[in-house]
Coordinates of C-alpha atoms and ligand atoms in Angstrom, one line a residue:
M1055 CA -206.3 35.4 91.5
R1056 CA -206.6 39.0 92.5
Q1057 CA -206.5 41.1 89.4
T1058 CA -204.4 44.0 90.7
E1059 CA -201.3 44.5 88.5
L1060 CA -198.5 46.7 87.4
L1061 CA -198.0 46.3 83.7
I1062 CA -194.5 47.1 82.5
S1063 CA -193.8 47.9 78.9
L1064 CA -190.3 46.7 77.9
K1065 CA -190.7 48.4 74.6
N1066 CA -191.2 51.8 76.2
L1067 CA -188.3 51.1 78.5
K1068 CA -186.1 50.5 75.4
N1069 CA -187.6 53.7 73.8
N1070 CA -186.5 55.7 76.8
L1071 CA -183.0 54.5 76.6
Q1072 CA -182.8 55.5 73.0
I1073 CA -184.2 59.0 73.8
I1074 CA -181.6 59.4 76.6
K1075 CA -178.8 58.2 74.2
S1076 CA -179.9 60.8 71.7
K1077 CA -179.6 63.6 74.2
T1078 CA -176.0 62.8 75.4
S1079 CA -172.8 61.3 74.2
S1080 CA -171.7 60.6 77.7
D1081 CA -171.8 57.1 79.2
I1082 CA -175.1 56.2 80.9
Q1083 CA -175.3 54.8 84.4
A1084 CA -178.8 53.3 85.0
V1085 CA -179.9 54.0 88.5
I1086 CA -181.8 51.0 89.5
K1087 CA -182.1 51.5 93.2
A1088 CA -185.3 50.6 95.0
N1089 CA -186.0 47.6 92.7
A1090 CA -185.6 49.8 89.6
Y1091 CA -188.0 52.4 91.0
G1092 CA -190.5 49.6 91.7
L1093 CA -190.5 48.1 88.2
G1094 CA -188.5 45.0 89.1
Y1095 CA -184.7 45.2 88.7
E1096 CA -184.1 41.8 87.2
E1097 CA -186.3 42.4 84.1
V1098 CA -185.2 46.0 83.8
V1099 CA -181.5 45.0 83.9
E1100 CA -182.0 42.3 81.3
C1101 CA -183.8 44.7 79.0
I1102 CA -181.4 47.6 79.1
E1103 CA -178.0 46.1 80.0
N1104 CA -176.6 46.6 76.5
D1105 CA -177.5 50.2 76.4
V1106 CA -175.8 51.3 79.6
E1107 CA -172.2 51.6 80.9
S1108 CA -173.0 50.7 84.5
F1109 CA -175.7 50.4 87.2
A1110 CA -176.2 52.2 90.6
V1111 CA -178.0 51.1 93.8
I1112 CA -178.1 52.2 97.4
T1113 CA -177.7 49.1 99.6
L1114 CA -175.1 46.4 99.6
N1115 CA -177.9 43.8 99.5
E1116 CA -179.1 45.3 96.3
A1117 CA -175.6 45.3 94.8
I1118 CA -174.9 41.7 95.8
S1119 CA -178.2 40.5 94.3
L1120 CA -177.6 42.5 91.2
R1121 CA -174.1 41.0 90.7
K1122 CA -175.7 37.7 89.8
H1123 CA -177.3 39.4 86.8
T1124 CA -174.6 41.6 85.3
K1125 CA -170.9 41.8 84.9
K1126 CA -171.1 45.6 84.4
P1127 CA -169.9 48.0 87.0
I1128 CA -172.3 48.5 90.0
T1129 CA -171.9 51.7 92.1
L1130 CA -173.0 52.0 95.7
L1131 CA -174.4 55.5 95.6
Q1132 CA -174.0 56.1 99.4
G1133 CA -170.8 54.1 99.6
V1134 CA -170.3 51.9 102.6
H1135 CA -172.6 52.2 105.6
E1136 CA -169.9 50.6 107.9
I1137 CA -166.3 49.9 107.3
S1138 CA -166.7 46.1 107.1
D1139 CA -168.8 46.7 104.0
Y1140 CA -165.5 47.1 102.1
D1141 CA -165.0 43.3 102.4
Y1142 CA -168.1 42.8 100.2
I1143 CA -167.0 45.5 97.9
E1144 CA -163.8 43.5 97.3
K1145 CA -165.6 40.2 97.0
Y1146 CA -168.3 41.4 94.6
N1147 CA -166.1 43.9 92.6
L1148 CA -168.3 46.8 93.4
D1149 CA -167.8 50.5 92.7
F1150 CA -168.5 52.9 95.6
V1151 CA -169.0 56.5 96.5
V1152 CA -167.0 58.1 99.3
H1153 CA -168.8 61.2 100.6
T1154 CA -167.5 61.6 104.1
H1155 CA -164.3 61.3 106.2
W1156 CA -165.1 58.2 108.2
Q1157 CA -165.5 56.2 105.0
L1158 CA -161.8 56.7 104.4
E1159 CA -160.7 54.9 107.6
N1160 CA -158.6 51.9 106.9
L1161 CA -159.5 52.1 103.2
S1162 CA -155.8 51.5 102.3
K1163 CA -156.1 48.0 103.9
F1164 CA -158.5 46.7 101.3
H1165 CA -157.8 45.5 97.8
L1166 CA -159.6 47.9 95.6
N1167 CA -158.0 47.2 92.3
Q1168 CA -161.3 46.0 90.9
S1169 CA -163.3 49.0 92.1
R1170 CA -163.8 52.5 90.8
I1171 CA -164.0 55.1 93.6
W1172 CA -166.6 57.8 93.1
F1173 CA -165.3 60.9 95.0
K1174 CA -168.4 62.9 95.9
L1175 CA -168.3 66.6 96.4
N1176 CA -170.8 68.9 97.9
T1177 CA -171.4 71.7 95.5
G1178 CA -174.5 73.3 97.1
M1179 CA -177.1 70.7 97.8
N1180 CA -175.6 70.3 101.3
R1181 CA -176.7 66.7 101.6
L1182 CA -173.7 64.3 101.1
G1183 CA -170.2 65.0 99.8
F1184 CA -166.9 66.7 100.8
D1185 CA -166.7 70.4 100.9
Q1186 CA -164.4 72.4 98.6
K1187 CA -161.9 73.0 101.4
D1188 CA -161.3 69.2 101.8
F1189 CA -160.9 68.5 98.1
G1190 CA -157.1 68.6 97.9
D1191 CA -156.4 66.4 100.9
V1192 CA -159.0 63.8 100.1
Y1193 CA -158.1 63.7 96.4
E1194 CA -154.5 63.0 97.2
K1195 CA -155.5 60.2 99.6
L1196 CA -157.8 58.6 97.1
K1197 CA -155.3 58.8 94.3
S1198 CA -152.8 57.0 96.4
L1199 CA -155.1 53.9 96.7
K1200 CA -154.7 51.4 94.0
A1201 CA -158.2 51.6 92.8
K1202 CA -159.2 50.8 89.2
D1203 CA -160.3 54.4 88.6
L1204 CA -161.2 57.6 90.4
I1205 CA -164.3 59.4 89.3
I1206 CA -165.3 62.8 90.7
M1207 CA -169.0 63.4 91.2
S1208 CA -171.6 65.7 92.7
H1209 CA -175.4 65.9 92.7
L1210 CA -177.7 68.7 91.5
A1211 CA -180.4 69.9 93.9
A1212 CA -182.8 71.4 91.4
S1213 CA -182.1 69.9 87.9
S1214 CA -185.9 69.6 87.2
E1215 CA -186.1 73.4 87.4
P1216 CA -184.2 74.9 84.5
E1217 CA -184.7 78.4 85.9
N1218 CA -183.4 77.7 89.3
K1219 CA -180.1 79.5 89.9
L1220 CA -178.7 76.7 92.1
N1221 CA -178.0 74.7 88.9
N1222 CA -175.5 77.1 87.3
A1223 CA -173.9 77.8 90.7
Q1224 CA -173.4 74.1 91.3
I1225 CA -172.1 73.4 87.7
K1226 CA -169.7 76.4 88.1
L1227 CA -168.4 75.2 91.4
F1228 CA -168.0 71.6 90.2
N1229 CA -165.9 72.9 87.3
E1230 CA -163.8 75.1 89.5
I1231 CA -163.0 72.4 92.1
T1232 CA -162.2 69.8 89.5
A1233 CA -160.2 72.1 87.1
G1234 CA -156.9 70.6 86.3
T1235 CA -157.9 67.0 87.2
I1236 CA -157.9 64.5 84.4
N1237 CA -160.4 62.2 86.1
K1238 CA -163.8 61.2 84.7
K1239 CA -166.6 63.3 86.1
S1240 CA -170.3 62.8 86.8
L1241 CA -172.9 65.4 87.8
A1242 CA -176.2 64.9 85.9
N1243 CA -179.2 63.0 87.0
S1244 CA -182.3 62.7 84.7
G1245 CA -183.3 66.4 85.0
A1246 CA -179.9 67.6 83.9
I1247 CA -179.8 65.2 80.9
F1248 CA -182.6 67.3 79.4
N1249 CA -182.1 70.7 81.1
F1250 CA -178.4 71.1 81.4
P1251 CA -176.2 69.7 78.6
N1252 CA -173.2 71.5 80.1
A1253 CA -173.5 69.2 83.1
H1254 CA -173.3 65.9 81.3
F1255 CA -169.5 65.4 81.8
D1256 CA -168.4 61.7 81.3
I1257 CA -171.1 59.7 82.9
V1258 CA -174.8 60.7 83.4
R1259 CA -176.8 59.0 86.1
S1260 CA -180.3 58.4 85.0
G1261 CA -183.2 57.0 87.1
I1262 CA -186.7 58.4 86.6
A1263 CA -186.2 59.2 82.9
I1264 CA -185.5 55.5 82.1
Y1265 CA -188.8 54.6 83.8
G1266 CA -190.8 57.3 82.1
G1267 CA -191.9 58.9 85.4
K1268 CA -191.0 62.5 84.4
Y1269 CA -189.8 64.6 81.5
L1270 CA -192.2 63.1 78.9
E1271 CA -192.0 66.3 76.8
N1272 CA -188.7 64.9 75.5
G1273 CA -190.2 61.8 73.9
L1274 CA -189.9 59.5 76.9
K1275 CA -192.8 57.1 77.3
P1276 CA -194.5 55.9 80.5
V1277 CA -193.2 52.4 81.3
S1278 CA -195.9 51.3 83.8
K1279 CA -199.6 51.0 84.2
L1280 CA -201.3 50.2 87.5
R1281 CA -204.8 48.8 87.4
S1282 CA -207.3 46.7 89.4
K1283 CA -210.4 44.9 88.4
I1284 CA -213.8 45.9 90.0
I1285 CA -215.0 43.1 92.3
S1286 CA -218.3 44.6 93.5
I1287 CA -220.9 47.2 92.7
R1288 CA -223.4 48.4 95.3
K1289 CA -226.4 50.7 95.0
V1290 CA -226.4 53.3 97.7
K1291 CA -229.3 55.7 98.6
K1292 CA -229.1 59.4 99.3
G1293 CA -228.0 59.9 102.9
E1294 CA -226.3 56.5 103.3
C1295 CA -222.7 56.5 104.3
I1296 CA -219.7 54.6 102.9
G1297 CA -216.9 52.8 104.6
Y1298 CA -214.8 53.4 107.7
D1299 CA -216.1 56.0 110.1
G1300 CA -219.0 56.6 107.7
A1301 CA -216.6 59.2 106.2
W1302 CA -218.6 59.8 103.0
I1303 CA -222.3 60.3 102.7
A1304 CA -224.2 60.1 99.4
D1305 CA -225.9 63.3 98.4
K1306 CA -228.0 61.4 95.9
D1307 CA -228.7 57.8 94.9
C1308 CA -225.7 56.3 93.2
R1309 CA -223.6 53.2 92.4
I1310 CA -220.4 52.6 94.2
C1311 CA -217.8 50.1 92.9
Y1312 CA -214.9 48.5 94.8
A1313 CA -211.5 47.7 93.4
P1314 CA -209.2 45.3 95.4
I1315 CA -206.2 47.7 95.9
G1316 CA -205.4 49.7 99.0
Y1317 CA -202.7 51.3 101.0
A1318 CA -201.1 47.9 101.6
D1319 CA -200.4 47.9 97.9
G1320 CA -198.7 51.2 98.1
I1321 CA -201.5 53.6 97.3
P1322 CA -200.7 56.7 99.4
Y1323 CA -203.2 57.2 102.2
F1324 CA -206.1 59.6 101.4
S1325 CA -209.4 60.5 102.9
S1326 CA -210.8 62.9 100.3
C1327 CA -211.9 62.3 96.7
R1328 CA -209.2 61.4 94.1
K1329 CA -209.6 61.1 90.3
I1330 CA -209.6 57.6 88.9
N1331 CA -210.2 56.3 85.3
I1332 CA -212.5 53.4 84.4
N1333 CA -213.0 52.6 80.7
G1334 CA -211.6 56.0 79.7
K1335 CA -214.0 57.9 81.9
Q1336 CA -213.0 59.8 85.0
F1337 CA -214.7 59.1 88.4
L1338 CA -214.0 60.1 92.0
T1339 CA -213.1 57.9 94.9
V1340 CA -215.2 58.1 98.0
G1341 CA -214.4 57.7 101.7
K1342 CA -210.9 56.7 102.9
V1343 CA -208.6 54.3 101.1
N1344 CA -208.6 51.0 103.0
M1345 CA -205.8 48.5 103.4
D1346 CA -207.1 46.4 100.6
L1347 CA -209.9 48.3 98.9
I1348 CA -210.9 51.5 97.2
A1349 CA -214.5 52.7 96.7
I1350 CA -215.3 54.7 93.6
N1351 CA -218.5 56.7 92.9
L1352 CA -220.0 55.6 89.5
E1353 CA -222.9 58.1 90.1
N1354 CA -225.6 56.9 87.7
D1355 CA -223.3 55.4 85.0
N1356 CA -224.7 52.0 84.2
S1357 CA -222.1 51.1 81.7
I1358 CA -219.4 50.1 84.3
K1359 CA -219.6 46.4 85.2
V1360 CA -217.9 44.1 87.7
G1361 CA -214.7 42.9 85.9
D1362 CA -214.0 46.3 84.4
W1363 CA -210.5 47.8 85.1
V1364 CA -210.0 50.7 87.4
E1365 CA -206.9 52.4 86.0
F1366 CA -204.7 54.5 88.3
W1367 CA -202.1 55.4 85.7
G1368 CA -201.3 54.1 82.3
F1369 CA -199.1 54.2 79.2
E1370 CA -200.7 57.4 78.1
D1371 CA -200.5 59.2 81.4
D1372 CA -197.9 61.6 82.7
L1373 CA -197.2 60.2 86.2
T1374 CA -195.9 63.5 87.3
K1375 CA -199.3 65.1 86.7
F1376 CA -201.2 62.1 88.1
S1377 CA -199.1 62.2 91.3
K1378 CA -200.3 65.7 92.1
N1379 CA -203.8 64.2 92.5
F1380 CA -202.4 62.1 95.3
D1381 CA -200.3 64.9 96.8
T1382 CA -197.1 63.2 96.0
I1383 CA -194.5 62.8 93.2
S1384 CA -194.1 60.1 90.5
Y1385 CA -191.0 58.8 92.3
Q1386 CA -193.0 57.9 95.4
L1387 CA -195.9 56.4 93.5
M1388 CA -193.6 54.0 91.7
T1389 CA -191.3 53.1 94.6
N1390 CA -194.1 52.7 97.1
L1391 CA -195.8 49.8 95.3
S1392 CA -195.7 46.8 97.6
G1393 CA -194.6 43.3 96.7
R1394 CA -198.2 42.3 96.8
V1395 CA -198.9 44.0 93.4
E1396 CA -198.2 41.5 90.7
K1397 CA -195.9 42.7 88.0
N1398 CA -196.5 41.6 84.4
Y1399 CA -194.1 42.5 81.6
L1400 CA -195.1 43.3 78.1
E1401 CA -192.7 43.0 75.2
Ligands
PLP2230 C1 -181.3 58.5 92.7 C2 -180.1 59.2 92.2 C3 -179.9 59.5 90.8 C4 -181.1 59.4 89.8 O1 -181.9 60.5 89.9 P1 -183.1 60.6 88.9 O2 -183.7 62.0 89.2 O3 -184.1 59.5 89.2 O4 -182.5 60.6 87.5 C5 -178.7 60.1 90.4 N1 -177.7 60.3 91.3 C6 -177.8 60.0 92.6 C7 -176.7 60.2 93.5 C8 -179.0 59.4 93.1 O5 -179.1 59.2 94.4

């Protein structure tokens, strides 16, 4: 079998839940959209279910599959994408966001007594959500539905940047708009759990922190490790070129190794050198990433053998720092991994 795998540490996943719990007394909603940020939602849910109040996903298909694995509340973070989706919300007892007017059409015709409605406000991100001027009307309309509960939410645009003035402006506006309401409230994503305790309110919505993809300075641990076993080593002479389009030319004699992983596995496309670890030593890729292979320059290091692991990121690495090497962010590296990469879970 091809030895290209994502290892997932359930122990580190549990650790991260404990860290998050230690930072807040609010309920925790685990955001497990995009297959739990690429780590496999079934195993993640089984591991953390007892530590969280609810789960959140984006698509109805995600929610329906997830319903087989948990009885806890499941929130559709973008709400319905067409009105007929409310039939499935009824059938599967889902919670849902309403962020725009058309989602209210015919809402009173559905039986929502098993659903919590998440009323989403725009407080400055200007992405999804009702503006302040619409709050009163929409609030009255939503209250009149016989839903199980009505939660008021918004989303912070810059919670990973403690100095960014947008944060306090959004928190202030959220407080202003919701003043006098007795409803549960939710504003914080992972960044705000650590950077803005005054934004925790009743339910915090955590994604990347659970998976150890960011904010490691708070005691979170990386949950995943991506590695691929070397299948070939070739000696190359000075002046010879490597790979597609002859894009890289050896400036001295060297050894080039190949690992069976490429952009079809979710490695972001690159055509210049990227840093990669083998046996704890750092090397550089050469040439362009291929669909199924990556070439790495071992220079004159004779210690690396076929069968050694090329490590992209590991349990000791800060994925946020690593991602800069690939001109991307940890979120993308994790969620980009394709189904072809085998996932193996460690206790
Ligand atoms: C994805 C998402 C989150 C989780 O964000 P993290 O930065 O991964 O914690 C929270 N709330 C909403 C509305 C989201 O879409």
